[in-house]
Amino acid sequence: HNTSNRRTGIFFRISDRIIYGRYLKIVAITEEIKTILISKLKCKSGKISVIPNGIDLTEIKNAKALDRTEFKLSGQHRILLQVSSFTAQKDPQTPIRSLVQLPKDHVLLLVGDGETKAACKRLVTELGLDKRVLFLGVRLDVPSLLKTADIVILSSHFEGLSLSSIEGMASGRPFIASEVPGLSKLVRGAGILFPKGDAEYLASEITKLLSDADYHDATVRSCLKRAEEYSLDRMLQEHLTLYNTL
């Protein structure tokens, strides 16, 4: 499920080949992961089928934006949102640093928890951004938060097939992601890609989206169209089709 795999020791290499060798079919969620599996398992390409994960697009589309006063914000604020765990992989520090390049009415909502959260809070204080970064913790109303945001961001260093990216593109908001394995192919031609860890470049894309209505609207349309390719119904049908071949 990811382009990064810690099972690299000789024991895991041997055991994985034995275990996977017993399966009639293996399902990978992206072409990138399929390529990695072929190399790792030394198996034939035909044994691995690619079926991307899907999401319930209806839930995202039907969600309603939250009242911004819940966060002590107004309609004048520009809300940036990242939904992810606080880990080195997800790199919430880059969106935090991008705020330094942006006007003071731009705020960042960070949803999630994890081991780097304390370090991120220290960074926010060091940069004087305490009033512009809100740590919301784990939330059960992510679809509504997506609708509340002006721009959705994911600054990961790598991914498998990120469901939060698909949700972001389905939200009707522009989606910006780092150009890394697992995100590049998913987002290219739909949302906006920026170099991994480049806060200044991220800030420039945010500015462009919020100042150029045509660019903004074209990005939203492209994101919505791409998200349709990852519906839950499509994923279930592809799995049923595969099972019927066995």
Coordinates of C-alpha atoms in Angstrom, one line a residue:
H1 CA 0.0 0.0 0.0
N2 CA 3.0 2.3 0.0
T3 CA 6.0 3.2 -2.2
S4 CA 8.2 2.9 0.9
N5 CA 8.7 -0.6 2.5
R6 CA 10.8 -1.2 5.6
R7 CA 10.7 -5.0 5.0
T8 CA 14.1 -5.0 3.3
G9 CA 16.1 -7.5 5.3
I10 CA 17.0 -10.9 3.8
F11 CA 14.5 -12.7 6.1
F12 CA 11.7 -10.5 4.9
R13 CA 12.7 -10.8 1.2
I14 CA 12.7 -14.6 1.4
S15 CA 9.5 -14.9 3.5
D16 CA 7.6 -12.4 1.3
R17 CA 8.5 -14.4 -1.9
I18 CA 7.2 -17.6 -0.3
I19 CA 4.0 -16.0 1.0
Y20 CA 3.1 -14.0 -2.1
G21 CA 4.1 -17.0 -4.2
R22 CA 1.1 -18.9 -2.8
Y23 CA -1.4 -16.3 -4.1
L24 CA -3.1 -16.6 -7.5
K25 CA -3.3 -12.9 -7.8
I26 CA -1.9 -9.9 -6.0
V27 CA -3.6 -6.5 -6.0
A28 CA -1.5 -3.3 -6.1
I29 CA -3.1 0.1 -5.6
T30 CA -0.8 1.9 -8.1
E31 CA 1.4 1.1 -11.0
E32 CA 4.3 2.3 -9.0
I33 CA 3.7 -0.3 -6.3
K34 CA 3.2 -3.0 -9.0
T35 CA 6.6 -2.2 -10.4
I36 CA 8.2 -2.4 -6.9
L37 CA 6.5 -5.7 -6.2
I38 CA 7.6 -7.2 -9.5
S39 CA 11.2 -6.3 -8.7
K40 CA 10.9 -7.4 -5.1
L41 CA 9.1 -10.6 -5.6
K42 CA 10.6 -11.6 -8.9
C43 CA 7.2 -12.5 -10.2
K44 CA 5.5 -12.1 -13.6
S45 CA 3.7 -8.9 -14.4
G46 CA 0.4 -10.7 -15.1
K47 CA 0.2 -12.0 -11.5
I48 CA -0.3 -8.4 -10.2
S49 CA -3.4 -6.4 -11.0
V50 CA -3.7 -2.7 -10.3
I51 CA -6.9 -1.6 -8.6
P52 CA -6.7 1.8 -7.0
N53 CA -8.5 2.4 -3.7
G54 CA -11.8 4.2 -3.9
I55 CA -13.8 6.6 -1.7
D56 CA -17.4 7.4 -1.2
L57 CA -17.6 10.5 -3.4
T58 CA -21.2 11.1 -2.4
E59 CA -20.3 11.7 1.2
I60 CA -17.7 14.4 0.2
K61 CA -20.1 16.1 -2.3
N62 CA -22.9 16.2 0.2
A63 CA -20.9 17.6 3.1
K64 CA -21.6 21.1 4.3
A65 CA -19.0 23.7 5.2
L66 CA -18.6 24.4 9.0
D67 CA -19.3 27.8 10.5
R68 CA -15.9 29.6 10.5
T69 CA -16.7 31.2 13.8
E70 CA -16.0 27.8 15.3
F71 CA -12.3 28.6 14.6
K72 CA -12.7 32.3 15.4
L73 CA -12.3 33.0 11.7
S74 CA -14.3 35.1 9.3
G75 CA -15.1 35.1 5.6
Q76 CA -12.1 37.4 5.1
H77 CA -9.7 34.7 6.1
R78 CA -8.0 32.4 3.5
I79 CA -8.1 28.9 5.0
L80 CA -5.5 26.3 4.1
L81 CA -6.0 22.8 5.3
Q82 CA -3.8 19.7 5.6
V83 CA -5.3 16.4 6.9
S84 CA -2.6 14.0 7.8
S85 CA -0.7 12.4 10.6
F86 CA 2.1 14.3 12.2
T87 CA 5.1 12.3 10.9
A88 CA 8.3 13.0 9.0
Q89 CA 6.6 11.4 6.0
K90 CA 3.7 13.8 5.9
D91 CA 5.9 16.9 6.5
P92 CA 3.4 19.4 8.0
Q93 CA 6.3 21.7 8.6
T94 CA 6.4 22.8 4.9
P95 CA 2.8 24.2 4.9
I96 CA 3.6 25.9 8.2
R97 CA 6.7 27.6 6.7
S98 CA 4.8 28.6 3.7
L99 CA 2.7 31.0 5.8
V100 CA 5.7 33.2 6.4
Q101 CA 5.5 34.1 2.7
L102 CA 1.8 34.7 2.8
P103 CA -0.5 37.6 4.0
K104 CA -1.6 37.6 7.6
D105 CA -5.2 36.7 6.6
H106 CA -4.0 33.3 5.5
V107 CA -4.4 30.6 8.2
L108 CA -3.5 26.9 8.3
L109 CA -5.7 24.2 9.8
L110 CA -3.8 21.0 10.6
V111 CA -5.9 17.9 11.3
G112 CA -4.4 14.8 12.8
D113 CA -2.0 13.7 15.5
G114 CA 1.4 12.0 15.7
E115 CA 5.0 12.1 16.9
T116 CA 6.1 15.4 15.2
K117 CA 3.1 17.4 16.5
A118 CA 5.1 18.9 19.4
A119 CA 8.0 19.9 17.1
C120 CA 5.5 21.5 14.7
K121 CA 4.0 23.5 17.6
R122 CA 7.5 24.7 18.5
L123 CA 8.1 25.7 14.9
V124 CA 4.9 27.7 14.8
T125 CA 6.0 29.6 17.9
E126 CA 9.5 30.2 16.5
L127 CA 8.0 31.7 13.3
G128 CA 5.5 33.8 15.2
L129 CA 2.5 32.1 13.7
D130 CA 0.6 31.1 16.8
K131 CA -2.5 33.0 15.8
R132 CA -2.4 31.7 12.2
V133 CA -1.9 27.9 12.7
L134 CA -4.7 25.9 14.3
F135 CA -4.0 22.3 15.5
L136 CA -7.4 20.6 15.4
G137 CA -6.4 17.1 16.4
V138 CA -8.3 14.0 15.2
R139 CA -11.6 15.0 13.7
L140 CA -14.6 12.9 12.5
D141 CA -15.9 15.7 10.2
V142 CA -13.2 15.8 7.6
P143 CA -15.6 16.2 4.7
S144 CA -17.0 19.3 6.2
L145 CA -13.6 20.7 7.0
L146 CA -12.6 20.2 3.4
K147 CA -15.6 22.2 2.3
T148 CA -14.6 24.9 4.9
A149 CA -11.1 25.3 3.4
D150 CA -10.2 27.5 0.5
I151 CA -7.2 25.3 -0.5
V152 CA -6.4 21.7 0.5
I153 CA -2.7 20.7 0.8
L154 CA -0.8 17.4 1.2
S155 CA 3.0 17.9 1.6
S156 CA 4.1 14.2 2.0
H157 CA 7.5 12.9 1.1
F158 CA 6.0 9.7 -0.3
E159 CA 2.7 8.0 -0.5
G160 CA 1.1 4.8 -1.8
L161 CA -2.3 5.9 -3.0
S162 CA -3.4 8.7 -0.7
L163 CA -7.2 8.6 0.0
S164 CA -6.9 12.0 1.6
S165 CA -5.6 13.3 -1.7
I166 CA -8.7 11.9 -3.5
E167 CA -10.9 13.4 -0.9
G168 CA -9.2 16.7 -1.3
M169 CA -9.7 16.7 -5.1
A170 CA -13.4 15.6 -4.6
S171 CA -14.1 18.5 -2.2
G172 CA -14.6 21.2 -4.8
R173 CA -11.5 23.0 -3.6
P174 CA -8.1 23.4 -5.3
F175 CA -5.7 20.6 -4.2
I176 CA -1.9 21.1 -3.9
A177 CA 0.5 18.2 -3.3
S178 CA 4.2 17.6 -3.2
E179 CA 5.7 16.0 -6.3
V180 CA 6.7 12.7 -4.9
P181 CA 6.1 9.0 -5.6
G182 CA 2.5 8.1 -5.0
L183 CA 1.3 11.6 -5.5
S184 CA 2.8 12.8 -8.8
K185 CA 0.8 10.5 -11.0
L186 CA -2.4 10.8 -9.0
V187 CA -2.4 14.6 -9.0
R188 CA -0.6 15.7 -12.3
G189 CA -3.0 17.1 -14.8
A190 CA -5.6 17.8 -12.1
G191 CA -4.3 19.5 -9.0
I192 CA -1.1 21.4 -8.5
L193 CA 2.3 19.9 -7.7
F194 CA 5.2 21.6 -5.9
P195 CA 8.7 20.4 -5.2
K196 CA 9.0 18.4 -1.9
G197 CA 9.8 20.6 1.1
D198 CA 9.8 23.9 -1.0
A199 CA 7.7 26.2 1.2
E200 CA 8.4 29.3 -1.0
Y201 CA 7.1 27.5 -4.1
L202 CA 4.1 26.2 -2.2
A203 CA 3.3 29.8 -1.1
S204 CA 3.6 31.1 -4.7
E205 CA 1.1 28.5 -5.9
I206 CA -1.3 29.4 -3.1
T207 CA -1.1 33.0 -4.1
K208 CA -1.7 32.3 -7.7
L209 CA -4.8 30.1 -7.0
L210 CA -6.3 32.8 -4.7
S211 CA -5.6 35.7 -7.1
D212 CA -6.4 34.1 -10.5
A213 CA -10.1 33.1 -10.6
D214 CA -9.7 31.3 -14.0
Y215 CA -6.7 29.3 -12.7
H216 CA -8.6 28.5 -9.5
D217 CA -11.7 27.3 -11.2
A218 CA -9.9 25.3 -13.9
T219 CA -8.0 23.5 -11.1
V220 CA -11.2 22.7 -9.2
R221 CA -12.8 21.3 -12.4
S222 CA -9.8 19.1 -13.1
C223 CA -9.6 17.9 -9.5
L224 CA -13.3 16.9 -9.5
K225 CA -12.9 15.1 -12.8
R226 CA -9.9 13.2 -11.5
A227 CA -11.6 12.2 -8.3
E228 CA -14.4 10.5 -10.3
E229 CA -11.8 7.9 -11.4
Y230 CA -11.5 6.8 -7.8
S231 CA -15.1 6.1 -6.8
L232 CA -15.9 3.3 -4.3
D233 CA -18.3 1.8 -6.8
R234 CA -15.6 1.6 -9.4
M235 CA -13.1 -0.1 -7.0
L236 CA -15.7 -2.7 -5.9
Q237 CA -16.6 -3.5 -9.5
E238 CA -13.0 -4.0 -10.5
H239 CA -12.4 -6.4 -7.5
L240 CA -15.5 -8.4 -8.5
T241 CA -14.3 -8.6 -12.0
L242 CA -10.9 -9.9 -10.8
Y243 CA -12.5 -12.5 -8.5
N244 CA -14.6 -13.8 -11.4
T245 CA -11.4 -14.6 -13.3
L246 CA -10.1 -16.9 -10.6

